XYZ file of C-alpha atoms in Angstrom:
432
model
C -34.103 -14.042 40.952
C -31.132 -13.769 38.589
C -32.275 -14.084 34.973
C -30.966 -17.135 33.173
C -29.207 -16.480 29.862
C -28.278 -18.980 27.232
C -24.947 -19.231 25.464
C -26.542 -17.925 22.245
C -27.827 -14.829 24.035
C -24.386 -13.972 25.367
C -22.693 -14.702 22.036
C -24.856 -12.269 20.043
C -23.776 -9.127 21.963
C -20.150 -10.230 21.650
C -20.532 -10.704 17.892
C -22.196 -7.309 17.541
C -19.410 -5.681 19.542
C -16.776 -7.395 17.393
C -18.514 -6.187 14.214
C -18.635 -2.621 15.504
C -14.950 -2.786 16.377
C -14.147 -4.127 12.900
C -16.158 -1.364 11.221
C -14.422 1.210 13.387
C -10.944 -0.016 12.460
C -11.837 -0.183 8.758
C -13.307 3.310 8.930
C -10.121 4.742 10.381
C -8.163 2.918 7.694
C -10.253 4.557 5.003
C -10.045 7.966 6.673
C -6.283 7.684 7.013
C -5.762 6.665 3.411
C -8.127 9.394 2.272
C -5.908 11.952 4.010
C -2.743 10.384 2.585
C -4.052 9.879 -0.931
C -5.635 13.297 -1.176
C -2.242 14.779 -0.344
C -0.553 12.637 -3.000
C -3.376 13.385 -5.448
C -2.987 17.119 -4.861
C 0.767 16.907 -5.421
C 0.307 14.975 -8.663
C -2.341 17.367 -9.978
C -0.285 20.405 -9.004
C 2.843 19.120 -10.721
C 0.898 18.057 -13.828
C -0.709 21.486 -14.162
C 2.402 23.462 -13.262
C 5.147 21.705 -15.209
C 3.513 19.954 -18.189
C 3.623 16.396 -19.513
C 7.396 15.904 -19.838
C 8.303 17.298 -16.404
C 5.419 15.340 -14.918
C 6.941 12.234 -16.491
C 10.245 12.968 -14.701
C 8.366 13.421 -11.426
C 6.557 10.131 -12.058
C 9.861 8.288 -12.508
C 10.973 9.549 -9.090
C 7.566 8.567 -7.706
C 7.711 4.955 -8.890
C 11.281 4.691 -7.585
C 10.015 5.789 -4.183
C 7.383 3.048 -4.493
C 10.107 0.419 -4.882
C 12.029 1.673 -1.850
C 8.819 1.907 0.165
C 8.072 -1.734 -0.565
C 11.578 -2.755 0.487
C 10.924 -1.070 3.823
C 7.498 -2.646 4.197
C 8.750 -6.113 3.357
C 11.578 -6.001 5.891
C 10.078 -3.819 8.615
C 6.319 -3.276 8.712
C 4.786 -6.346 7.039
C 6.232 -8.738 9.669
C 5.109 -6.261 12.341
C 1.493 -6.336 11.165
C 1.423 -10.127 10.772
C 2.979 -10.950 14.156
C 2.198 -7.993 16.413
C -1.413 -7.079 15.635
C -3.522 -7.109 18.786
C -0.658 -8.139 21.103
C -0.006 -6.689 24.603
C 1.256 -3.096 24.640
C 4.720 -3.900 25.976
C 5.336 -6.421 23.205
C 4.016 -3.984 20.586
C 6.205 -1.103 21.772
C 9.392 -3.153 21.674
C 8.568 -4.453 18.209
C 7.703 -0.982 16.896
C 10.990 0.478 18.137
C 12.938 -2.141 16.193
C 10.624 -2.082 13.164
C 10.686 1.706 12.786
C 14.459 1.672 13.263
C 14.695 -0.823 10.414
C 12.564 1.423 8.180
C 14.750 4.406 9.012
C 17.891 2.433 8.212
C 16.480 1.298 4.863
C 15.642 4.907 4.028
C 19.141 6.117 4.883
C 20.905 3.353 2.943
C 18.802 3.474 -0.224
C 18.532 7.251 0.007
C 22.312 7.440 -0.229
C 22.190 5.258 -3.338
C 19.564 7.513 -4.971
C 21.638 10.578 -4.108
C 24.790 9.187 -5.698
C 22.939 7.949 -8.789
C 21.133 11.265 -9.191
C 24.328 13.276 -8.984
C 25.964 10.965 -11.493
C 23.108 10.925 -14.018
C 22.532 14.674 -14.193
C 20.257 16.094 -16.880
C 16.571 16.536 -16.121
C 16.151 13.272 -14.210
C 19.277 13.333 -12.028
C 18.396 16.253 -9.704
C 14.959 14.765 -8.977
C 16.551 11.464 -7.930
C 19.168 13.225 -5.816
C 16.432 15.104 -3.943
C 14.474 11.882 -3.529
C 17.511 10.363 -1.830
C 17.564 13.213 0.677
C 13.927 12.821 1.729
C 13.626 9.008 1.713
C 14.389 8.443 5.439
C 11.553 10.741 6.501
C 9.132 9.222 3.980
C 9.796 5.655 5.143
C 9.649 6.487 8.846
C 6.297 8.230 8.392
C 4.931 5.156 6.627
C 6.248 2.902 9.398
C 4.253 4.812 12.019
C 1.047 4.287 10.045
C 1.446 0.514 10.028
C 2.486 0.482 13.672
C -0.668 2.317 14.718
C -2.912 0.032 12.685
C -1.241 -3.045 14.161
C -2.243 -1.688 17.582
C -5.793 -0.968 16.385
C -5.151 2.783 16.790
C -6.100 3.922 13.307
C -7.077 7.362 14.595
C -3.431 8.133 15.342
C -2.428 7.135 11.808
C -5.123 9.449 10.445
C -3.896 12.368 12.549
C -0.325 11.720 11.426
C -1.299 11.840 7.755
C -3.337 14.964 8.447
C -0.229 16.620 9.866
C 1.627 15.661 6.670
C -1.113 17.236 4.555
C -1.065 20.459 6.557
C 2.728 20.725 6.332
C 2.479 20.060 2.594
C 0.509 23.251 1.872
C 3.230 25.847 2.559
C 5.858 23.505 1.107
C 3.931 23.318 -2.190
C 3.624 27.108 -2.310
C 7.386 27.456 -2.040
C 7.952 24.698 -4.624
C 5.587 26.395 -7.082
C 7.602 29.586 -6.844
C 10.797 27.680 -7.609
C 9.068 25.867 -10.487
C 11.168 22.691 -10.770
C 10.586 18.971 -10.294
C 13.307 18.866 -7.620
C 11.546 21.522 -5.582
C 8.315 19.538 -5.607
C 10.135 16.357 -4.555
C 11.756 18.184 -1.635
C 8.466 19.767 -0.612
C 6.659 16.437 -0.686
C 9.341 14.539 1.231
C 10.184 17.362 3.636
C 6.573 17.633 4.794
C 6.548 13.851 5.349
C 9.563 14.258 7.638
C 7.521 16.661 9.777
C 4.860 13.974 10.186
C 7.537 11.354 10.907
C 8.847 13.421 13.829
C 5.302 13.912 15.071
C 4.840 10.135 14.970
C 7.588 9.793 17.572
C 5.638 12.148 19.840
C 2.346 10.316 19.231
C 3.734 6.893 20.067
C 6.275 7.913 22.672
C 8.689 5.552 20.914
C 12.100 6.339 19.471
C 13.165 4.266 16.463
C 16.029 1.930 17.365
C 18.275 1.664 14.338
C 20.594 -0.518 16.426
C 17.744 -3.020 16.695
C 17.453 -3.425 12.929
C 19.799 -6.413 12.778
C 17.936 -8.152 15.595
C 14.610 -7.459 13.861
C 15.784 -8.780 10.496
C 17.222 -11.911 12.069
C 14.091 -12.648 14.151
C 11.718 -12.257 11.187
C 13.843 -13.412 8.294
C 11.403 -16.251 7.525
C 8.784 -13.638 6.564
C 10.811 -10.516 5.904
C 12.999 -11.670 3.040
C 10.132 -13.360 1.217
C 7.960 -10.286 1.666
C 10.899 -8.193 0.458
C 11.134 -10.134 -2.786
C 7.360 -10.146 -3.137
C 6.988 -6.399 -2.582
C 9.964 -5.411 -4.703
C 8.846 -7.624 -7.561
C 5.520 -5.792 -7.444
C 6.811 -2.222 -7.352
C 9.896 -3.123 -9.388
C 7.689 -4.312 -12.210
C 5.937 -0.953 -12.125
C 9.253 0.861 -12.209
C 10.612 -1.225 -15.082
C 7.390 -0.695 -16.980
C 7.716 3.069 -16.512
C 11.348 3.068 -17.638
C 10.553 0.772 -20.565
C 7.548 2.832 -21.578
C 9.714 5.940 -21.515
C 12.299 4.251 -23.713
C 9.783 2.745 -26.176
C 7.251 5.562 -26.461
C 8.789 8.559 -24.655
C 8.881 10.147 -21.183
C 5.607 11.919 -21.930
C 3.872 8.523 -22.112
C 4.838 7.897 -18.475
C 3.084 11.136 -17.562
C -0.027 10.118 -19.521
C -0.254 6.762 -17.710
C 0.268 8.487 -14.360
C -2.428 11.014 -15.264
C -4.915 8.208 -16.004
C -4.048 6.596 -12.677
C -4.651 9.921 -10.923
C -8.211 9.878 -12.256
C -8.660 6.683 -10.224
C -7.092 8.453 -7.242
C -10.148 8.511 -4.934
C -10.811 4.825 -5.491
C -7.127 3.952 -5.096
C -7.353 5.773 -1.772
C -10.102 3.317 -0.821
C -8.043 0.333 -1.963
C -4.885 1.463 -0.172
C -6.814 2.465 2.934
C -8.267 -1.011 3.220
C -4.856 -2.574 2.583
C -3.535 -0.896 5.720
C -5.927 -2.862 7.892
C -6.960 -5.935 5.901
C -3.995 -8.105 6.862
C -4.411 -7.257 10.535
C -8.165 -7.903 10.311
C -7.672 -11.148 8.397
C -5.243 -12.255 11.114
C -7.898 -11.509 13.749
C -10.518 -13.477 11.776
C -8.097 -16.402 11.521
C -7.568 -16.460 15.293
C -11.236 -16.113 16.231
C -13.163 -17.833 13.409
C -10.767 -19.494 10.929
C -13.624 -21.022 8.923
C -14.738 -17.489 7.950
C -11.428 -16.353 6.499
C -12.241 -17.357 2.918
C -15.587 -15.549 2.979
C -13.978 -12.464 4.524
C -11.367 -12.333 1.746
C -13.967 -12.857 -0.981
C -16.166 -10.044 0.295
C -13.123 -7.819 0.628
C -11.784 -8.427 -2.883
C -15.154 -8.535 -4.621
C -16.283 -5.311 -3.000
C -13.163 -3.498 -4.152
C -13.518 -4.784 -7.717
C -17.137 -3.653 -7.970
C -16.296 -0.245 -6.502
C -13.509 0.224 -9.063
C -15.845 -0.543 -11.954
C -18.441 1.898 -10.639
C -15.848 4.649 -10.240
C -14.454 4.050 -13.725
C -17.955 4.196 -15.170
C -18.505 7.541 -13.465
C -15.248 8.880 -14.942
C -16.512 8.160 -18.463
C -19.289 10.685 -17.820
C -16.954 13.511 -16.757
C -17.178 16.510 -19.154
C -13.996 17.377 -21.015
C -13.861 20.888 -19.559
C -13.916 19.543 -16.014
C -11.178 17.061 -16.852
C -8.988 19.811 -18.287
C -9.574 21.851 -15.162
C -8.162 18.993 -13.091
C -5.286 17.679 -15.234
C -4.686 20.501 -17.680
C -2.996 19.386 -20.881
C -2.597 15.815 -19.588
C -6.388 15.223 -19.653
C -6.870 14.707 -23.383
C -4.447 11.765 -23.513
C -5.161 10.350 -20.050
C -8.944 10.247 -20.554
C -8.522 7.794 -23.424
C -7.085 5.238 -20.992
C -9.899 5.287 -18.413
C -11.369 1.910 -19.456
C -8.166 -0.198 -19.412
C -6.838 1.469 -16.256
C -10.183 0.859 -14.512
C -10.158 -2.821 -15.477
C -6.600 -3.126 -14.209
C -7.480 -1.562 -10.861
C -10.577 -3.782 -10.549
C -8.429 -6.856 -11.122
C -5.927 -5.664 -8.541
C -8.714 -5.019 -6.037
C -10.065 -8.533 -6.466
C -6.601 -9.986 -5.926
C -5.937 -8.020 -2.727
C -8.599 -10.026 -0.916
C -6.711 -13.255 -1.575
C -3.375 -11.577 -0.789
C -4.640 -10.503 2.636
C -5.676 -14.079 3.377
C -2.275 -15.474 2.399
C -0.515 -12.906 4.586
C -2.752 -13.693 7.551
C -2.028 -17.414 7.141
C 1.700 -16.683 7.079
C 1.879 -18.519 3.735
C 4.861 -16.494 2.563
C 5.944 -19.150 0.048
C 2.598 -19.186 -1.763
C 2.273 -15.415 -1.500
C 5.713 -14.949 -3.023
C 4.927 -17.353 -5.859
C 1.707 -15.472 -6.646
C 3.429 -12.100 -6.655
C 6.281 -13.232 -8.877
C 3.796 -14.572 -11.428
C 1.732 -11.382 -11.199
C 4.784 -9.157 -11.635
C 6.011 -11.105 -14.643
C 2.573 -10.850 -16.274
C 2.411 -7.133 -15.508
C 5.800 -6.448 -17.032
C 5.182 -8.544 -20.136
C 1.733 -7.028 -20.644
C 2.885 -3.465 -20.064
C 5.990 -3.515 -22.257
C 4.626 -5.926 -24.853
C 1.553 -3.753 -25.244
C 3.710 -0.641 -25.548
C 5.792 -2.236 -28.307
C 2.659 -3.232 -30.229
C 0.339 -0.260 -29.715
C 2.132 2.475 -27.759
C 0.690 4.009 -24.596
C -2.814 2.570 -25.075
C -1.382 -0.881 -25.768
C 0.583 -0.736 -22.531
C -2.565 0.156 -20.571
C -4.584 -2.701 -22.098
C -1.726 -5.146 -21.624
C -1.523 -4.305 -17.926
C -5.305 -4.646 -17.556
C -5.272 -8.155 -19.032
C -2.255 -9.155 -16.935
C -3.825 -7.898 -13.701
C -7.085 -9.759 -14.220
C -5.226 -13.007 -14.958
C -2.967 -12.506 -11.942
C -5.981 -12.153 -9.668
C -6.980 -15.720 -10.586
C -3.516 -16.901 -9.533
C -3.855 -15.240 -6.120
C -7.187 -16.968 -5.467
C -5.921 -20.389 -6.522
C -3.007 -20.034 -4.092
C -5.317 -18.922 -1.281
C -7.507 -21.973 -1.864
C -4.438 -24.195 -1.525
C -3.338 -22.407 1.653
C -6.784 -22.697 3.238
C -6.943 -26.396 2.408
C -3.522 -26.979 3.975
C -4.454 -24.955 7.059
C -7.670 -26.929 7.546
C -5.846 -30.252 7.181
C -3.238 -29.209 9.743
C -5.969 -28.095 12.149
C -7.813 -31.417 11.835
C -4.556 -33.326 12.355
C -3.775 -31.316 15.517
C -7.263 -31.984 16.916
C -6.961 -35.727 16.304
C -3.558 -36.004 17.969
C -4.422 -33.863 20.994
């Protein structure tokens, strides 16, 4: 006789399989970001130890500028890809990735040309670093586009391998840069090794970026893309303006001190960024399969990151001074004084990312944009206002307070979006 099974008995294995798949995708996200962040962490440490506080400040200005350009690319190219092409059939994914990666490459070429011209015009100590950044931007943005494309397909292992290739290529490039001994050489080494990984991404995916498809991509996803563009740029732009303002108010060395304190949170930031690569895609899957669980998923996600940040910051307070100097050199003494405010700021950001993932999954671009604009304004006011009142430490504490308050804004907007989504769902059921 054929054994009779109930619906509950068949549902449990499916749920267990879905949980294992989720854990697997999150694990690859963490592994990928660990590879990426360890490379970035090594570059930051190497530059800090090799060139000193002032030169490290110049490098940090180029770094935050790259962050702005990266967020332009993500807003226009990869964020819409993750929201609308996660878990879709392969043919649909491949066509979307060709256009999305072509858009990222076009953004890199256009804004890279701007950085090159500005760098050549500015001159001095900062100009050459910006000019070199302009040269390497296309490769940096294309490499990042492959990562998001692989995670949208649920192929996090390929993203991990791609970042591993970048890290391997970075080793000889850093050796050459150290011999040259300039900020520009380190920028070229960092970006040039990313270009190697970007080319490898084409081989991994079997897809060639279609720059000619950029206009079609932007037009098809303008309802999300342009709002995500403003949202992302307001986020990274606030960080860039804070760095420039801090340099003007306190000095370029203060930018290096803040960056050094952030490097101490590097391993945890790797966790946060690694999860961010997959959280929107996972939240979108939760919304499709069990929409009533989205709020809980986001709360666990954000709360877990906040707690982890506090634990990591607490551990940093126990680090002996000699070990800190071994890692950051002369930057340690100043950076270590900012561990508490920087940790609180990262914890607040981690809590807010849970709500942000939910808003992205819901496609609530209007509410997401509103939240980010408020958060960016608070960040900028806190960072520069604190710097004017109490220097570098004041800027760090101002940002911490602003980030915690901004997290509350994100959660209030998510609550509104969930309420609206539930009402629309009930209305559709009643009219069907």
